[in-house]
Coordinates of C-alpha atoms in Angstrom, one line a residue:
X1 CA -46.2 23.5 13.6
X2 CA -49.8 24.3 12.6
X3 CA -50.8 24.2 9.0
X4 CA -53.4 26.6 7.6
X5 CA -54.6 26.3 4.0
X6 CA -56.5 29.2 2.4
X7 CA -58.5 29.0 -0.8
X8 CA -58.8 32.2 -2.8
X9 CA -62.3 31.4 -4.1
X10 CA -64.1 30.6 -0.8
X11 CA -65.8 32.9 -0.3
X12 CA -65.8 33.9 -4.0
X13 CA -63.6 36.9 -4.7
X14 CA -63.1 36.1 -8.4
X15 CA -64.7 34.0 -11.0
X16 CA -66.3 34.3 -14.4
X17 CA -67.9 37.8 -14.5
X18 CA -66.3 38.7 -11.1
X19 CA -62.9 40.3 -10.9
X20 CA -60.9 41.0 -7.7
X21 CA -60.8 44.5 -6.4
X22 CA -57.9 43.8 -4.0
X23 CA -54.8 41.7 -4.0
X24 CA -55.1 40.5 -0.4
X25 CA -56.7 37.4 1.1
X26 CA -60.5 37.6 1.6
X27 CA -61.2 39.3 4.9
X28 CA -62.5 36.2 6.6
X29 CA -59.3 34.3 5.8
X30 CA -56.9 37.1 6.6
X31 CA -58.7 37.5 10.0
X32 CA -58.3 33.7 10.6
X33 CA -54.5 33.9 10.0
X34 CA -54.3 36.9 12.4
X35 CA -56.4 35.2 15.1
X36 CA -54.4 32.0 14.9
X37 CA -51.2 34.0 15.1
X38 CA -52.3 35.6 18.3
X39 CA -53.3 32.3 19.9
X40 CA -50.2 30.1 19.2
X41 CA -46.5 30.3 19.7
X42 CA -46.1 27.4 17.3
X43 CA -44.8 28.3 13.8
X44 CA -47.6 28.4 11.2
X45 CA -47.2 27.0 7.7
X46 CA -49.5 28.9 5.4
X47 CA -50.5 26.9 2.2
X48 CA -52.0 29.1 -0.5
X49 CA -54.4 27.6 -3.0
X50 CA -55.1 30.2 -5.6
X51 CA -55.2 31.1 -9.3
X52 CA -53.8 34.6 -9.2
X53 CA -51.1 36.3 -7.1
X54 CA -52.0 37.2 -3.5
X55 CA -50.4 40.0 -1.5
X56 CA -49.7 38.2 1.8
X57 CA -47.8 41.1 3.3
X58 CA -49.0 40.6 6.9
X59 CA -48.5 36.9 6.7
X60 CA -45.0 37.3 5.3
X61 CA -44.0 39.7 8.0
X62 CA -45.6 37.9 10.9
X63 CA -43.1 36.2 13.2
X64 CA -45.7 33.5 13.8
X65 CA -45.8 32.4 10.1
X66 CA -42.8 30.2 9.6
X67 CA -43.3 29.4 6.0
X68 CA -45.6 30.1 3.0
X69 CA -46.1 27.5 0.4
X70 CA -47.7 28.6 -2.9
X71 CA -49.5 25.6 -4.4
X72 CA -51.6 27.4 -7.0
X73 CA -54.4 25.1 -8.4
X74 CA -52.9 21.6 -8.6
X75 CA -54.2 18.5 -10.3
X76 CA -55.3 15.3 -8.6
X77 CA -51.8 14.7 -7.1
X78 CA -51.6 18.2 -5.6
X79 CA -52.4 16.9 -2.1
X80 CA -49.6 14.4 -2.2
X81 CA -47.2 16.9 -3.6
X82 CA -48.0 19.4 -0.9
X83 CA -47.6 16.8 1.9
X84 CA -44.3 15.6 0.5
X85 CA -43.0 19.1 0.4
X86 CA -44.1 20.0 3.9
X87 CA -42.6 16.7 5.2
X88 CA -39.3 17.3 3.4
X89 CA -39.6 14.3 1.1
X90 CA -39.5 16.8 -1.8
X91 CA -37.3 19.8 -1.8
X92 CA -39.2 22.7 -3.5
X93 CA -37.5 24.2 -6.6
X94 CA -40.4 26.1 -8.2
X95 CA -40.0 29.7 -9.3
X96 CA -42.9 32.3 -9.4
X97 CA -44.2 32.5 -12.9
X98 CA -45.7 35.9 -12.1
X99 CA -44.9 39.1 -10.2
X100 CA -46.6 39.3 -6.8
X101 CA -47.4 43.0 -6.2
X102 CA -47.9 44.7 -2.9
X103 CA -51.4 45.3 -1.7
X104 CA -51.3 49.1 -2.5
X105 CA -50.5 48.3 -6.2
X106 CA -54.2 48.6 -7.0
X107 CA -54.1 52.2 -5.9
X108 CA -51.2 53.0 -8.2
X109 CA -52.7 51.6 -11.4
X110 CA -56.2 50.8 -12.4
X111 CA -56.8 47.1 -12.5
X112 CA -58.8 47.6 -15.7
X113 CA -55.8 49.3 -17.4
X114 CA -54.0 46.5 -19.3
X115 CA -51.2 48.6 -20.7
X116 CA -47.8 47.2 -19.7
X117 CA -46.1 50.6 -19.3
X118 CA -49.0 52.6 -17.8
X119 CA -48.3 54.2 -14.4
X120 CA -45.9 52.2 -12.3
X121 CA -45.8 49.4 -15.0
X122 CA -46.7 45.8 -15.0
X123 CA -44.7 42.5 -14.9
X124 CA -41.0 42.1 -14.3
X125 CA -40.3 43.9 -17.6
X126 CA -41.9 47.2 -16.8
X127 CA -42.5 47.4 -13.0
X128 CA -40.8 50.5 -11.5
X129 CA -41.8 49.9 -7.8
X130 CA -40.7 47.1 -5.5
X131 CA -42.9 44.0 -5.7
X132 CA -43.8 41.8 -2.7
X133 CA -42.2 38.9 -4.5
X134 CA -40.5 39.3 -7.8
X135 CA -41.0 37.2 -10.9
X136 CA -38.8 34.1 -10.6
X137 CA -38.7 34.2 -6.7
X138 CA -38.6 30.8 -4.9
X139 CA -37.0 29.3 -1.9
X140 CA -35.7 25.8 -1.3
X141 CA -34.7 23.7 1.7
X142 CA -31.1 24.4 0.7
X143 CA -29.1 27.3 -0.7
X144 CA -27.4 27.9 -4.0
X145 CA -24.6 30.1 -5.3
X146 CA -23.5 31.1 -8.9
X147 CA -20.1 31.6 -10.3
X148 CA -18.3 31.6 -13.7
X149 CA -21.0 33.1 -15.9
X150 CA -20.1 33.0 -19.5
X151 CA -21.9 33.6 -22.8
X152 CA -21.1 31.5 -25.9
X153 CA -19.4 33.3 -28.8
X154 CA -22.6 33.1 -30.9
X155 CA -24.7 34.4 -28.0
X156 CA -27.0 31.4 -28.4
X157 CA -26.4 30.1 -24.9
X158 CA -24.8 30.9 -21.6
X159 CA -23.2 28.7 -18.9
X160 CA -22.9 29.2 -15.1
X161 CA -21.6 27.1 -12.3
X162 CA -24.4 26.3 -9.8
X163 CA -23.2 25.3 -6.3
X164 CA -25.5 23.7 -3.7
X165 CA -24.2 25.3 -0.6
X166 CA -26.7 23.6 1.8
X167 CA -27.3 20.1 3.1
X168 CA -30.2 18.9 1.0
X169 CA -30.1 17.5 -2.6
X170 CA -32.4 19.6 -4.8
X171 CA -33.3 20.8 -8.2
X172 CA -32.6 24.4 -9.1
X173 CA -34.0 26.6 -11.8
X174 CA -31.5 29.0 -13.4
X175 CA -33.1 32.2 -14.9
X176 CA -31.2 34.4 -17.3
X177 CA -32.4 38.0 -17.8
X178 CA -31.4 40.4 -20.6
X179 CA -31.0 44.1 -20.2
X180 CA -30.4 46.1 -23.4
X181 CA -29.6 49.8 -23.8
X182 CA -32.6 51.7 -25.1
X183 CA -35.0 48.9 -24.6
X184 CA -38.4 49.9 -23.2
X185 CA -38.4 47.0 -20.9
X186 CA -36.2 47.1 -17.7
X187 CA -35.3 43.4 -18.3
X188 CA -36.5 40.4 -20.3
X189 CA -36.3 36.7 -19.5
X190 CA -33.9 35.3 -22.1
X191 CA -33.9 31.7 -21.0
X192 CA -34.0 29.2 -18.2
X193 CA -33.0 25.7 -17.3
X194 CA -33.5 23.2 -14.5
X195 CA -30.6 21.2 -13.0
X196 CA -30.2 18.7 -10.2
X197 CA -27.5 19.5 -7.7
X198 CA -26.4 17.3 -4.8
X199 CA -25.7 18.8 -1.4
X200 CA -22.2 20.3 -1.4
X201 CA -21.7 19.7 -5.1
X202 CA -21.6 22.0 -8.2
X203 CA -23.1 21.6 -11.7
X204 CA -22.4 23.5 -14.9
X205 CA -25.8 24.7 -16.1
X206 CA -26.3 25.7 -19.8
X207 CA -29.1 28.1 -20.6
X208 CA -30.3 28.3 -24.2
X209 CA -30.9 32.0 -24.9
X210 CA -34.1 32.8 -26.8
X211 CA -32.5 35.7 -28.7
X212 CA -34.5 34.8 -31.8
X213 CA -37.8 36.0 -30.2
X214 CA -39.2 39.1 -31.8
X215 CA -39.0 41.1 -28.6
X216 CA -35.4 40.2 -27.8
X217 CA -34.3 40.5 -31.3
X218 CA -35.7 44.0 -31.5
X219 CA -34.2 45.0 -28.2
X220 CA -30.8 43.8 -29.3
X221 CA -31.0 45.7 -32.6
X222 CA -31.9 48.9 -30.8
X223 CA -29.2 48.4 -28.2
X224 CA -26.5 48.2 -30.9
X225 CA -24.7 45.4 -29.1
X226 CA -24.9 47.1 -25.7
X227 CA -26.7 44.3 -23.8
X228 CA -26.0 42.6 -20.5
X229 CA -27.0 39.1 -19.4
X230 CA -27.8 38.6 -15.7
X231 CA -28.0 35.4 -13.7
X232 CA -28.6 36.1 -10.0
X233 CA -26.1 38.7 -8.9
X234 CA -23.8 37.9 -11.8
X235 CA -23.8 39.8 -15.1
X236 CA -21.7 39.8 -18.2
X237 CA -21.9 41.6 -21.6
X238 CA -24.0 39.5 -24.1
X239 CA -21.5 40.3 -26.9
X240 CA -17.9 41.0 -26.1

């Protein structure tokens, strides 16, 4: 396939004293992707090199774009890491550390409004509209399944069985989210862990829950014990 790398800052769309006004790729780069998509039947691998989230809605929906690799701003070994991932030497296991909003998000809330709950909300905690890619999203060269989600009696940790249902050995990051009754946030990240799972095998993952954080502690107090822990599509009461 063809590989196309796009850099968010050439031409400059954000830098010191210059903020972005849109979430999409710069016009010249978006036009390049569209032009290439018209000229080839070969799947395009789009490598993003950027510091902030980019709304790649056209690119994600295009049948000509076979894959999108988010590389952010890497260090001196970034080139090798990208090549290893594209060639299958490395199975990607990263999860998005931010929410990637859709392009029209900037019409729903002022970019200068930093309040978390204003309008349609910000981040995975308060967002009330569907994002382009949710916080914690990430694909691999294999697939995973969850089962047997349990919370320790002291609610300090949770365990879940992680099955690698594909054909490639890979790491996997397990994310545990907490939803509490009466909490202003829709959900909060309560903990995460990274495990290595061989193809066709299963591993018991233990996630330490950060219930001592001020935000989570306050949410649990307000919930009066009515809180639910979610891992993937599984959910269980935090306290039985």
